[in-house]
């Protein structure tokens, strides 16, 4: 096989994907701002994206907060800076780990479910059926998921922030000899509004990414069960990568470090 | 009289593969036309072009004399309200109950109140021979034949002008297939609709059609009244309706 042809084909495929995704995102965003609004569907998606993600997001946040406290203590110990634990924990959780962990967990749980559901609807012609029933599939399927994810993710992240800090607090007070009241005072004094708000802004973007990639991969899945399987995998992988890439870009923008 | 649906030189290709190569077709109001043709000859693509799910590369599609080839948005929604469609696999929404499926186009597409839409749904289910207690079930709880009936009820729920049938009898046993054929004939007559079906089941095609058109090589190679299909004088049509492996149509072994 001609290597140049192979490279060219790969480049064209990637470009076609980017073009189609951009078009899809544009149509979806335009649909958010035009009637009709399916309030009931948004509510149902808020439940499945937000509420039902609470256990998994809360549990991972608790573990991450605990591990973070332990690692900072051990690292800081090397030059007698172990007292910095509450400050670093709250900074790390609110700015980075809260939104990123919540984003990745929701990508695995919700992104996969969205892609599988919409993908199955696609291959069983249910999406075509929507069109024939004078219902815009983008408005009916994509918009509720996008809106719900963008609303639910900051809320989930705010909860993850609190639980994550609490995880650090537990380890610090039970294992590392910190006094609870001092730990909490240091945490509250140190955290700024920007630390928390920047994390919540990131979370909203991550929510958009997860819902968009889930819907996009579902919408363009083809070829039966295997196609739906591929769509599910692609949704999780692509949204996870995009979350991490967007995290870097957003950090650079929000903190003007570039 | 203005034809209900008219296709003029419709072409559609996917990559380098030409599927429709200039399809011309006229469907008169309140008649039932069946497009026959082998698997992969583009019957579904032609149907999806009319429905606006696919956009043809060239050519014109007219519904009631109005060019709908390139319309979108609200104008497209308005045309879609004339259509009802029975999908091959019924394509019922599995997250919704049977009656919600049937009433979907009334509630979402037309903004009807739930109570009223439900009454219509139950009436339409009765019309296809399903009792009111089926209305509460979910599609997965139904057999294939019942799903087809629900799909038919959904297609006729909004009293469409034009009903499309995609392989209505595929996957059904011969008796259930005949039941569905009878239902198609009676519902199309009761609703007073124009029907366009695609199938490769000749028994079904003969039963539900007034006219038959054969699609081969991306074009309509023969069209005529159902009664004349046995005397078409067209070797391609003869081979197809008698299901012979030998003849001018060579089955592509490689897709």
GROMACS .gro file of C-alpha atoms in nm:
model
  513
    1UNK     CA    1   0.000   0.000   0.000
    2UNK     CA    2   0.114   0.349  -0.078
    3UNK     CA    3   0.222   0.512   0.251
    4UNK     CA    4   0.134   0.860   0.128
    5UNK     CA    5  -0.217   0.747   0.043
    6UNK     CA    6  -0.253   0.594   0.389
    7UNK     CA    7  -0.138   0.913   0.560
    8UNK     CA    8  -0.362   1.123   0.339
    9UNK     CA    9  -0.660   0.903   0.409
   10UNK     CA   10  -0.600   0.920   0.784
   11UNK     CA   11  -0.572   1.300   0.774
   12UNK     CA   12  -0.889   1.330   0.567
   13UNK     CA   13  -1.078   1.100   0.805
   14UNK     CA   14  -0.973   1.308   1.105
   15UNK     CA   15  -1.067   1.632   0.928
   16UNK     CA   16  -1.403   1.489   0.826
   17UNK     CA   17  -1.470   1.392   1.188
   18UNK     CA   18  -1.377   1.737   1.316
   19UNK     CA   19  -1.595   1.901   1.053
   20UNK     CA   20  -1.892   1.679   1.128
   21UNK     CA   21  -1.852   1.725   1.503
   22UNK     CA   22  -1.831   2.103   1.467
   23UNK     CA   23  -2.144   2.103   1.253
   24UNK     CA   24  -2.323   1.879   1.501
   25UNK     CA   25  -2.220   2.101   1.793
   26UNK     CA   26  -2.337   2.411   1.607
   27UNK     CA   27  -2.675   2.261   1.525
   28UNK     CA   28  -2.714   2.143   1.884
   29UNK     CA   29  -2.629   2.480   2.037
   30UNK     CA   30  -2.864   2.657   1.796
   31UNK     CA   31  -3.137   2.411   1.894
   32UNK     CA   32  -3.089   2.492   2.265
   33UNK     CA   33  -3.197   2.850   2.199
   34UNK     CA   34  -3.499   2.779   1.981
   35UNK     CA   35  -3.841   2.646   2.083
   36UNK     CA   36  -3.987   2.402   2.168
   37UNK     CA   37  -3.821   2.335   2.505
   38UNK     CA   38  -3.882   1.988   2.644
   39UNK     CA   39  -3.878   2.068   3.018
   40UNK     CA   40  -3.984   1.721   3.126
   41UNK     CA   41  -3.705   1.559   2.930
   42UNK     CA   42  -3.448   1.796   3.081
   43UNK     CA   43  -3.576   1.702   3.427
   44UNK     CA   44  -3.544   1.332   3.352
   45UNK     CA   45  -3.189   1.380   3.223
   46UNK     CA   46  -3.097   1.587   3.532
   47UNK     CA   47  -3.194   1.283   3.737
   48UNK     CA   48  -2.995   1.032   3.533
   49UNK     CA   49  -2.692   1.254   3.468
   50UNK     CA   50  -2.678   1.439   3.798
   51UNK     CA   51  -2.857   1.261   4.078
   52UNK     CA   52  -2.761   0.906   3.986
   53UNK     CA   53  -2.397   1.007   3.943
   54UNK     CA   54  -2.375   1.130   4.302
   55UNK     CA   55  -2.264   0.801   4.462
   56UNK     CA   56  -1.980   0.732   4.220
   57UNK     CA   57  -1.860   1.093   4.211
   58UNK     CA   58  -1.886   1.127   4.590
   59UNK     CA   59  -1.697   0.806   4.655
   60UNK     CA   60  -1.412   0.890   4.419
   61UNK     CA   61  -1.390   1.244   4.559
   62UNK     CA   62  -1.364   1.105   4.913
   63UNK     CA   63  -1.083   0.868   4.813
   64UNK     CA   64  -0.895   1.132   4.613
   65UNK     CA   65  -0.917   1.383   4.899
   66UNK     CA   66  -0.787   1.125   5.145
   67UNK     CA   67  -0.499   1.014   4.923
   68UNK     CA   68  -0.410   1.374   4.846
   69UNK     CA   69  -0.383   1.460   5.215
   70UNK     CA   70  -0.165   1.157   5.279
   71UNK     CA   71   0.069   1.226   4.985
   72UNK     CA   72   0.110   1.594   5.067
   73UNK     CA   73   0.184   1.508   5.425
   74UNK     CA   74   0.450   1.257   5.323
   75UNK     CA   75   0.600   1.490   5.063
   76UNK     CA   76   0.588   1.798   5.285
   77UNK     CA   77   0.739   1.597   5.569
   78UNK     CA   78   1.071   1.586   5.382
   79UNK     CA   79   1.136   1.950   5.462
   80UNK     CA   80   0.910   2.003   5.757
   81UNK     CA   81   0.620   2.153   5.561
   82UNK     CA   82   0.354   1.898   5.655
   83UNK     CA   83   0.133   2.172   5.803
   84UNK     CA   84   0.049   2.283   5.448
   85UNK     CA   85  -0.186   1.981   5.397
   86UNK     CA   86  -0.524   2.161   5.431
   87UNK     CA   87  -0.423   2.442   5.196
   88UNK     CA   88  -0.294   2.214   4.922
   89UNK     CA   89  -0.588   1.976   4.955
   90UNK     CA   90  -0.847   2.248   4.912
   91UNK     CA   91  -0.654   2.407   4.626
   92UNK     CA   92  -0.602   2.076   4.446
   93UNK     CA   93  -0.959   1.961   4.492
   94UNK     CA   94  -1.144   2.279   4.401
   95UNK     CA   95  -0.924   2.385   4.111
   96UNK     CA   96  -0.838   2.051   3.953
   97UNK     CA   97  -0.937   1.721   4.100
   98UNK     CA   98  -1.299   1.799   4.183
   99UNK     CA   99  -1.402   1.897   3.829
  100UNK     CA  100  -1.167   1.654   3.651
  101UNK     CA  101  -1.259   1.351   3.859
  102UNK     CA  102  -1.629   1.434   3.837
  103UNK     CA  103  -1.589   1.490   3.461
  104UNK     CA  104  -1.412   1.160   3.401
  105UNK     CA  105  -1.655   0.967   3.618
  106UNK     CA  106  -1.954   1.121   3.442
  107UNK     CA  107  -1.787   1.053   3.106
  108UNK     CA  108  -1.762   0.685   3.195
  109UNK     CA  109  -2.106   0.656   3.345
  110UNK     CA  110  -2.321   0.899   3.150
  111UNK     CA  111  -2.129   0.946   2.822
  112UNK     CA  112  -2.135   0.573   2.764
  113UNK     CA  113  -2.504   0.546   2.848
  114UNK     CA  114  -2.595   0.836   2.618
  115UNK     CA  115  -2.397   0.691   2.327
  116UNK     CA  116  -2.543   0.344   2.378
  117UNK     CA  117  -2.901   0.470   2.404
  118UNK     CA  118  -2.887   0.707   2.108
  119UNK     CA  119  -2.678   0.458   1.908
  120UNK     CA  120  -2.940   0.188   1.959
  121UNK     CA  121  -3.211   0.433   1.860
  122UNK     CA  122  -3.010   0.509   1.547
  123UNK     CA  123  -2.960   0.150   1.433
  124UNK     CA  124  -3.322   0.054   1.507
  125UNK     CA  125  -3.440   0.355   1.300
  126UNK     CA  126  -3.602   0.522   1.603
  127UNK     CA  127  -3.424   0.846   1.516
  128UNK     CA  128  -3.564   0.834   1.161
  129UNK     CA  129  -3.902   0.762   1.319
  130UNK     CA  130  -3.874   1.083   1.523
  131UNK     CA  131  -3.818   1.276   1.201
  132UNK     CA  132  -4.124   1.122   1.038
  133UNK     CA  133  -4.330   1.222   1.343
  134UNK     CA  134  -4.240   1.588   1.283
  135UNK     CA  135  -4.004   1.594   1.582
  136UNK     CA  136  -3.650   1.725   1.548
  137UNK     CA  137  -3.421   1.453   1.691
  138UNK     CA  138  -3.157   1.710   1.789
  139UNK     CA  139  -3.409   1.902   1.995
  140UNK     CA  140  -3.573   1.594   2.140
  141UNK     CA  141  -3.262   1.388   2.218
  142UNK     CA  142  -2.953   1.609   2.223
  143UNK     CA  143  -3.070   1.936   2.377
  144UNK     CA  144  -3.213   1.786   2.700
  145UNK     CA  145  -2.891   1.592   2.758
  146UNK     CA  146  -2.668   1.892   2.684
  147UNK     CA  147  -2.864   2.127   2.906
  148UNK     CA  148  -2.890   1.875   3.189
  149UNK     CA  149  -2.518   1.795   3.176
  150UNK     CA  150  -2.415   2.162   3.178
  151UNK     CA  151  -2.640   2.224   3.481
  152UNK     CA  152  -2.562   1.901   3.667
  153UNK     CA  153  -2.184   1.898   3.637
  154UNK     CA  154  -2.112   2.216   3.840
  155UNK     CA  155  -2.350   2.094   4.111
  156UNK     CA  156  -2.183   1.753   4.116
  157UNK     CA  157  -1.844   1.924   4.129
  158UNK     CA  158  -1.946   2.149   4.417
  159UNK     CA  159  -2.050   1.839   4.608
  160UNK     CA  160  -1.730   1.660   4.506
  161UNK     CA  161  -1.530   1.961   4.634
  162UNK     CA  162  -1.692   1.938   4.976
  163UNK     CA  163  -1.659   1.560   4.999
  164UNK     CA  164  -1.301   1.571   4.870
  165UNK     CA  165  -1.200   1.825   5.133
  166UNK     CA  166  -1.377   1.615   5.389
  167UNK     CA  167  -1.178   1.309   5.276
  168UNK     CA  168  -0.857   1.504   5.340
  169UNK     CA  169  -0.993   1.622   5.673
  170UNK     CA  170  -1.070   1.265   5.781
  171UNK     CA  171  -0.721   1.138   5.708
  172UNK     CA  172  -0.555   1.447   5.853
  173UNK     CA  173  -0.744   1.436   6.181
  174UNK     CA  174  -0.761   1.058   6.227
  175UNK     CA  175  -0.415   0.958   6.102
  176UNK     CA  176  -0.189   1.260   6.079
  177UNK     CA  177  -0.257   1.430   6.408
  178UNK     CA  178  -0.420   1.751   6.280
  179UNK     CA  179  -0.671   1.932   6.499
  180UNK     CA  180  -1.008   1.939   6.324
  181UNK     CA  181  -1.096   2.301   6.392
  182UNK     CA  182  -0.756   2.429   6.280
  183UNK     CA  183  -0.765   2.214   5.967
  184UNK     CA  184  -1.105   2.357   5.870
  185UNK     CA  185  -1.002   2.715   5.954
  186UNK     CA  186  -0.691   2.684   5.737
  187UNK     CA  187  -0.901   2.538   5.456
  188UNK     CA  188  -1.161   2.814   5.464
  189UNK     CA  189  -0.909   3.095   5.506
  190UNK     CA  190  -0.694   2.975   5.220
  191UNK     CA  191  -0.955   2.896   4.951
  192UNK     CA  192  -1.049   3.195   4.736
  193UNK     CA  193  -1.364   3.253   4.539
  194UNK     CA  194  -1.164   3.214   4.219
  195UNK     CA  195  -1.041   2.868   4.317
  196UNK     CA  196  -1.396   2.745   4.352
  197UNK     CA  197  -1.557   2.935   4.064
  198UNK     CA  198  -1.287   2.836   3.816
  199UNK     CA  199  -1.349   2.473   3.904
  200UNK     CA  200  -1.723   2.510   3.853
  201UNK     CA  201  -1.673   2.679   3.515
  202UNK     CA  202  -1.450   2.389   3.412
  203UNK     CA  203  -1.718   2.148   3.528
  204UNK     CA  204  -1.982   2.310   3.308
  205UNK     CA  205  -1.751   2.280   3.006
  206UNK     CA  206  -1.676   1.918   3.090
  207UNK     CA  207  -2.047   1.847   3.116
  208UNK     CA  208  -2.096   1.994   2.770
  209UNK     CA  209  -1.813   1.779   2.634
  210UNK     CA  210  -1.948   1.457   2.784
  211UNK     CA  211  -2.303   1.509   2.659
  212UNK     CA  212  -2.191   1.629   2.316
  213UNK     CA  213  -1.952   1.339   2.256
  214UNK     CA  214  -2.207   1.088   2.382
  215UNK     CA  215  -2.478   1.224   2.152
  216UNK     CA  216  -2.245   1.270   1.854
  217UNK     CA  217  -2.105   0.917   1.868
  218UNK     CA  218  -2.452   0.774   1.918
  219UNK     CA  219  -2.598   0.972   1.630
  220UNK     CA  220  -2.331   0.861   1.385
  221UNK     CA  221  -2.306   0.499   1.496
  222UNK     CA  222  -2.380   0.240   1.235
  223UNK     CA  223  -2.382  -0.130   1.178
  224UNK     CA  224  -2.579  -0.295   1.457
  225UNK     CA  225  -2.453  -0.411   1.794
  226UNK     CA  226  -2.086  -0.371   1.708
  227UNK     CA  227  -2.142  -0.018   1.586
  228UNK     CA  228  -2.315   0.075   1.909
  229UNK     CA  229  -2.028  -0.081   2.104
  230UNK     CA  230  -1.777   0.126   1.909
  231UNK     CA  231  -1.984   0.439   1.961
  232UNK     CA  232  -1.988   0.379   2.335
  233UNK     CA  233  -1.612   0.327   2.351
  234UNK     CA  234  -1.544   0.630   2.132
  235UNK     CA  235  -1.772   0.847   2.342
  236UNK     CA  236  -1.588   0.763   2.663
  237UNK     CA  237  -1.238   0.781   2.516
  238UNK     CA  238  -1.291   1.102   2.319
  239UNK     CA  239  -1.470   1.284   2.599
  240UNK     CA  240  -1.202   1.181   2.851
  241UNK     CA  241  -0.924   1.310   2.626
  242UNK     CA  242  -1.116   1.628   2.547
  243UNK     CA  243  -1.178   1.687   2.918
  244UNK     CA  244  -0.807   1.669   2.996
  245UNK     CA  245  -0.716   1.888   2.698
  246UNK     CA  246  -0.987   2.141   2.784
  247UNK     CA  247  -0.869   2.137   3.146
  248UNK     CA  248  -0.528   2.261   3.040
  249UNK     CA  249  -0.666   2.528   2.808
  250UNK     CA  250  -0.919   2.648   3.066
  251UNK     CA  251  -0.657   2.663   3.338
  252UNK     CA  252  -0.436   2.876   3.116
  253UNK     CA  253  -0.726   3.108   3.034
  254UNK     CA  254  -0.877   3.133   3.383
  255UNK     CA  255  -0.549   3.201   3.557
  256UNK     CA  256  -0.374   3.403   3.282
  257UNK     CA  257  -0.056   3.203   3.307
  258UNK     CA  258   0.003   3.165   2.936
  259UNK     CA  259  -5.439   1.621  -1.154
  260UNK     CA  260  -5.121   1.705  -0.965
  261UNK     CA  261  -4.938   1.388  -0.866
  262UNK     CA  262  -4.916   1.331  -0.491
  263UNK     CA  263  -4.546   1.254  -0.511
  264UNK     CA  264  -4.315   1.304  -0.805
  265UNK     CA  265  -3.947   1.222  -0.837
  266UNK     CA  266  -3.753   1.375  -1.124
  267UNK     CA  267  -3.406   1.250  -1.202
  268UNK     CA  268  -3.317   1.182  -0.839
  269UNK     CA  269  -2.956   1.082  -0.794
  270UNK     CA  270  -2.781   0.979  -0.476
  271UNK     CA  271  -2.441   0.830  -0.421
  272UNK     CA  272  -2.234   0.739  -0.120
  273UNK     CA  273  -1.868   0.802  -0.188
  274UNK     CA  274  -1.800   0.646  -0.527
  275UNK     CA  275  -2.099   0.409  -0.504
  276UNK     CA  276  -2.391   0.531  -0.711
  277UNK     CA  277  -2.714   0.410  -0.552
  278UNK     CA  278  -2.980   0.612  -0.732
  279UNK     CA  279  -2.893   0.705  -1.088
  280UNK     CA  280  -3.181   0.922  -1.204
  281UNK     CA  281  -3.503   0.790  -1.056
  282UNK     CA  282  -3.825   0.916  -1.217
  283UNK     CA  283  -4.148   0.821  -1.047
  284UNK     CA  284  -4.503   0.954  -1.029
  285UNK     CA  285  -4.755   0.855  -0.763
  286UNK     CA  286  -5.115   0.963  -0.818
  287UNK     CA  287  -5.332   1.065  -0.521
  288UNK     CA  288  -5.510   0.789  -0.329
  289UNK     CA  289  -5.327   0.512  -0.507
  290UNK     CA  290  -5.092   0.256  -0.363
  291UNK     CA  291  -4.759   0.213  -0.536
  292UNK     CA  292  -4.508  -0.054  -0.444
  293UNK     CA  293  -4.142  -0.031  -0.539
  294UNK     CA  294  -3.990  -0.374  -0.579
  295UNK     CA  295  -3.626  -0.456  -0.623
  296UNK     CA  296  -3.350  -0.670  -0.482
  297UNK     CA  297  -3.164  -0.606  -0.160
  298UNK     CA  298  -2.926  -0.314  -0.189
  299UNK     CA  299  -3.084  -0.165  -0.501
  300UNK     CA  300  -3.160   0.161  -0.320
  301UNK     CA  301  -3.527   0.121  -0.235
  302UNK     CA  302  -3.473   0.245   0.120
  303UNK     CA  303  -3.250   0.526  -0.003
  304UNK     CA  304  -3.525   0.645  -0.238
  305UNK     CA  305  -3.774   0.639   0.048
  306UNK     CA  306  -3.539   0.828   0.280
  307UNK     CA  307  -3.482   1.091   0.013
  308UNK     CA  308  -3.856   1.157  -0.006
  309UNK     CA  309  -3.876   1.169   0.373
  310UNK     CA  310  -3.589   1.418   0.385
  311UNK     CA  311  -3.375   1.190   0.603
  312UNK     CA  312  -3.128   1.179   0.315
  313UNK     CA  313  -3.068   1.462   0.072
  314UNK     CA  314  -3.041   1.368  -0.297
  315UNK     CA  315  -2.733   1.487  -0.486
  316UNK     CA  316  -2.934   1.580  -0.793
  317UNK     CA  317  -3.293   1.587  -0.906
  318UNK     CA  318  -3.620   1.714  -0.766
  319UNK     CA  319  -3.879   1.570  -0.531
  320UNK     CA  320  -4.228   1.719  -0.539
  321UNK     CA  321  -4.508   1.657  -0.291
  322UNK     CA  322  -4.844   1.800  -0.397
  323UNK     CA  323  -4.657   1.993  -0.664
  324UNK     CA  324  -4.431   2.161  -0.409
  325UNK     CA  325  -4.056   2.118  -0.444
  326UNK     CA  326  -3.941   1.977  -0.110
  327UNK     CA  327  -3.591   1.872  -0.216
  328UNK     CA  328  -3.405   2.144  -0.030
  329UNK     CA  329  -3.646   2.279   0.226
  330UNK     CA  330  -3.567   2.259   0.597
  331UNK     CA  331  -3.681   2.382   0.935
  332UNK     CA  332  -4.043   2.478   0.978
  333UNK     CA  333  -4.129   2.422   0.610
  334UNK     CA  334  -3.993   2.068   0.635
  335UNK     CA  335  -4.192   2.004   0.955
  336UNK     CA  336  -4.505   2.115   0.774
  337UNK     CA  337  -4.446   1.866   0.493
  338UNK     CA  338  -4.358   1.593   0.744
  339UNK     CA  339  -4.705   1.631   0.895
  340UNK     CA  340  -4.849   1.492   0.570
  341UNK     CA  341  -4.645   1.175   0.616
  342UNK     CA  342  -4.682   0.862   0.820
  343UNK     CA  343  -4.433   0.581   0.809
  344UNK     CA  344  -4.421   0.218   0.911
  345UNK     CA  345  -4.061   0.113   0.961
  346UNK     CA  346  -3.919  -0.227   0.882
  347UNK     CA  347  -3.839  -0.307   1.245
  348UNK     CA  348  -4.139  -0.099   1.362
  349UNK     CA  349  -3.887   0.143   1.525
  350UNK     CA  350  -4.104   0.191   1.831
  351UNK     CA  351  -3.960   0.408   2.108
  352UNK     CA  352  -3.878   0.151   2.371
  353UNK     CA  353  -3.872   0.400   2.658
  354UNK     CA  354  -4.236   0.489   2.595
  355UNK     CA  355  -4.556   0.292   2.648
  356UNK     CA  356  -4.749   0.170   2.347
  357UNK     CA  357  -5.009   0.445   2.360
  358UNK     CA  358  -4.738   0.711   2.399
  359UNK     CA  359  -4.574   0.570   2.087
  360UNK     CA  360  -4.896   0.592   1.890
  361UNK     CA  361  -4.975   0.939   2.025
  362UNK     CA  362  -4.618   1.067   1.984
  363UNK     CA  363  -4.674   1.258   1.662
  364UNK     CA  364  -4.993   1.410   1.800
  365UNK     CA  365  -4.835   1.528   2.126
  366UNK     CA  366  -4.483   1.625   2.014
  367UNK     CA  367  -4.544   1.709   1.651
  368UNK     CA  368  -4.882   1.881   1.683
  369UNK     CA  369  -4.896   1.986   2.048
  370UNK     CA  370  -5.218   1.801   2.128
  371UNK     CA  371  -5.329   1.755   2.491
  372UNK     CA  372  -5.231   1.418   2.640
  373UNK     CA  373  -5.584   1.311   2.731
  374UNK     CA  374  -5.719   1.368   2.382
  375UNK     CA  375  -5.413   1.212   2.216
  376UNK     CA  376  -5.452   0.905   2.433
  377UNK     CA  377  -5.814   0.857   2.325
  378UNK     CA  378  -5.709   0.879   1.961
  379UNK     CA  379  -5.424   0.636   2.025
  380UNK     CA  380  -5.661   0.379   2.174
  381UNK     CA  381  -5.899   0.422   1.879
  382UNK     CA  382  -5.614   0.373   1.632
  383UNK     CA  383  -5.496   0.065   1.820
  384UNK     CA  384  -5.849  -0.076   1.790
  385UNK     CA  385  -5.836  -0.003   1.418
  386UNK     CA  386  -5.532  -0.231   1.383
  387UNK     CA  387  -5.694  -0.496   1.601
  388UNK     CA  388  -5.528  -0.428   1.935
  389UNK     CA  389  -5.726  -0.396   2.255
  390UNK     CA  390  -5.700  -0.106   2.496
  391UNK     CA  391  -5.501  -0.302   2.757
  392UNK     CA  392  -5.208  -0.323   2.511
  393UNK     CA  393  -5.183   0.055   2.538
  394UNK     CA  394  -5.020   0.032   2.881
  395UNK     CA  395  -4.750  -0.214   2.776
  396UNK     CA  396  -4.398  -0.134   2.661
  397UNK     CA  397  -4.286  -0.230   2.308
  398UNK     CA  398  -4.043  -0.500   2.433
  399UNK     CA  399  -4.339  -0.686   2.582
  400UNK     CA  400  -4.498  -0.730   2.237
  401UNK     CA  401  -4.442  -0.992   1.967
  402UNK     CA  402  -4.305  -0.890   1.627
  403UNK     CA  403  -4.649  -0.893   1.467
  404UNK     CA  404  -4.795  -0.679   1.744
  405UNK     CA  405  -4.507  -0.434   1.718
  406UNK     CA  406  -4.582  -0.399   1.346
  407UNK     CA  407  -4.945  -0.328   1.430
  408UNK     CA  408  -4.845  -0.064   1.682
  409UNK     CA  409  -4.611   0.083   1.422
  410UNK     CA  410  -4.901   0.093   1.179
  411UNK     CA  411  -5.124   0.258   1.438
  412UNK     CA  412  -4.852   0.519   1.497
  413UNK     CA  413  -4.816   0.578   1.124
  414UNK     CA  414  -5.190   0.647   1.081
  415UNK     CA  415  -5.242   0.825   1.416
  416UNK     CA  416  -5.238   1.173   1.265
  417UNK     CA  417  -5.448   1.077   0.960
  418UNK     CA  418  -5.162   1.136   0.718
  419UNK     CA  419  -5.205   1.212   0.349
  420UNK     CA  420  -4.924   0.980   0.253
  421UNK     CA  421  -4.817   0.660   0.426
  422UNK     CA  422  -4.483   0.491   0.364
  423UNK     CA  423  -4.428   0.124   0.429
  424UNK     CA  424  -4.073  -0.007   0.451
  425UNK     CA  425  -4.069  -0.385   0.404
  426UNK     CA  426  -4.395  -0.424   0.600
  427UNK     CA  427  -4.395  -0.805   0.602
  428UNK     CA  428  -4.025  -0.878   0.653
  429UNK     CA  429  -3.962  -1.098   0.955
  430UNK     CA  430  -4.322  -1.208   0.998
  431UNK     CA  431  -4.466  -1.554   0.949
  432UNK     CA  432  -4.680  -1.593   0.633
  433UNK     CA  433  -5.011  -1.572   0.817
  434UNK     CA  434  -4.914  -1.264   1.021
  435UNK     CA  435  -4.774  -1.115   0.699
  436UNK     CA  436  -5.112  -1.158   0.535
  437UNK     CA  437  -5.286  -1.005   0.837
  438UNK     CA  438  -5.057  -0.702   0.810
  439UNK     CA  439  -5.121  -0.685   0.434
  440UNK     CA  440  -5.496  -0.681   0.497
  441UNK     CA  441  -5.453  -0.413   0.759
  442UNK     CA  442  -5.246  -0.201   0.523
  443UNK     CA  443  -5.509  -0.227   0.249
  444UNK     CA  444  -5.797  -0.145   0.483
  445UNK     CA  445  -5.627   0.135   0.674
  446UNK     CA  446  -5.499   0.306   0.363
  447UNK     CA  447  -5.852   0.290   0.223
  448UNK     CA  448  -6.014   0.410   0.548
  449UNK     CA  449  -5.772   0.699   0.594
  450UNK     CA  450  -5.800   0.783   0.223
  451UNK     CA  451  -5.426   0.810   0.194
  452UNK     CA  452  -5.171   0.766  -0.080
  453UNK     CA  453  -4.937   0.476  -0.009
  454UNK     CA  454  -4.579   0.414  -0.112
  455UNK     CA  455  -4.426   0.086  -0.008
  456UNK     CA  456  -4.098  -0.086  -0.071
  457UNK     CA  457  -4.068  -0.459  -0.050
  458UNK     CA  458  -3.915  -0.766  -0.209
  459UNK     CA  459  -4.202  -0.984  -0.095
  460UNK     CA  460  -4.405  -1.035  -0.415
  461UNK     CA  461  -4.709  -1.178  -0.234
  462UNK     CA  462  -4.728  -0.862  -0.028
  463UNK     CA  463  -4.656  -0.638  -0.328
  464UNK     CA  464  -4.942  -0.790  -0.532
  465UNK     CA  465  -5.182  -0.761  -0.245
  466UNK     CA  466  -5.126  -0.405  -0.130
  467UNK     CA  467  -5.054  -0.225  -0.457
  468UNK     CA  468  -5.246  -0.060  -0.738
  469UNK     CA  469  -4.927  -0.007  -0.931
  470UNK     CA  470  -4.581  -0.159  -0.913
  471UNK     CA  471  -4.248  -0.004  -1.006
  472UNK     CA  472  -3.925  -0.196  -1.027
  473UNK     CA  473  -3.598  -0.039  -0.921
  474UNK     CA  474  -3.284  -0.182  -1.072
  475UNK     CA  475  -2.941  -0.036  -1.131
  476UNK     CA  476  -3.044   0.293  -0.970
  477UNK     CA  477  -3.335   0.351  -1.209
  478UNK     CA  478  -3.700   0.259  -1.238
  479UNK     CA  479  -3.689   0.001  -1.519
  480UNK     CA  480  -4.058  -0.080  -1.530
  481UNK     CA  481  -4.378   0.061  -1.392
  482UNK     CA  482  -4.736  -0.041  -1.450
  483UNK     CA  483  -5.062  -0.161  -1.297
  484UNK     CA  484  -5.031  -0.458  -1.063
  485UNK     CA  485  -5.245  -0.675  -1.293
  486UNK     CA  486  -4.994  -0.634  -1.574
  487UNK     CA  487  -4.684  -0.735  -1.382
  488UNK     CA  488  -4.706  -1.092  -1.515
  489UNK     CA  489  -4.710  -0.962  -1.873
  490UNK     CA  490  -4.450  -0.689  -1.840
  491UNK     CA  491  -4.237  -0.826  -2.122
  492UNK     CA  492  -3.940  -0.713  -1.922
  493UNK     CA  493  -3.688  -0.992  -1.856
  494UNK     CA  494  -3.562  -0.822  -1.539
  495UNK     CA  495  -3.912  -0.800  -1.393
  496UNK     CA  496  -3.988  -1.157  -1.493
  497UNK     CA  497  -3.676  -1.286  -1.326
  498UNK     CA  498  -3.752  -1.093  -1.008
  499UNK     CA  499  -4.117  -1.183  -0.965
  500UNK     CA  500  -4.047  -1.550  -1.027
  501UNK     CA  501  -3.738  -1.545  -0.809
  502UNK     CA  502  -3.502  -1.709  -1.055
  503UNK     CA  503  -3.127  -1.718  -0.992
  504UNK     CA  504  -3.059  -1.719  -1.368
  505UNK     CA  505  -3.142  -1.421  -1.582
  506UNK     CA  506  -3.026  -1.073  -1.671
  507UNK     CA  507  -2.992  -0.969  -1.306
  508UNK     CA  508  -2.660  -1.090  -1.175
  509UNK     CA  509  -2.640  -1.097  -0.799
  510UNK     CA  510  -2.330  -0.914  -0.687
  511UNK     CA  511  -2.138  -1.159  -0.473
  512UNK     CA  512  -1.922  -0.881  -0.336
  513UNK     CA  513  -2.100  -0.584  -0.185
   0.00000   0.00000   0.00000
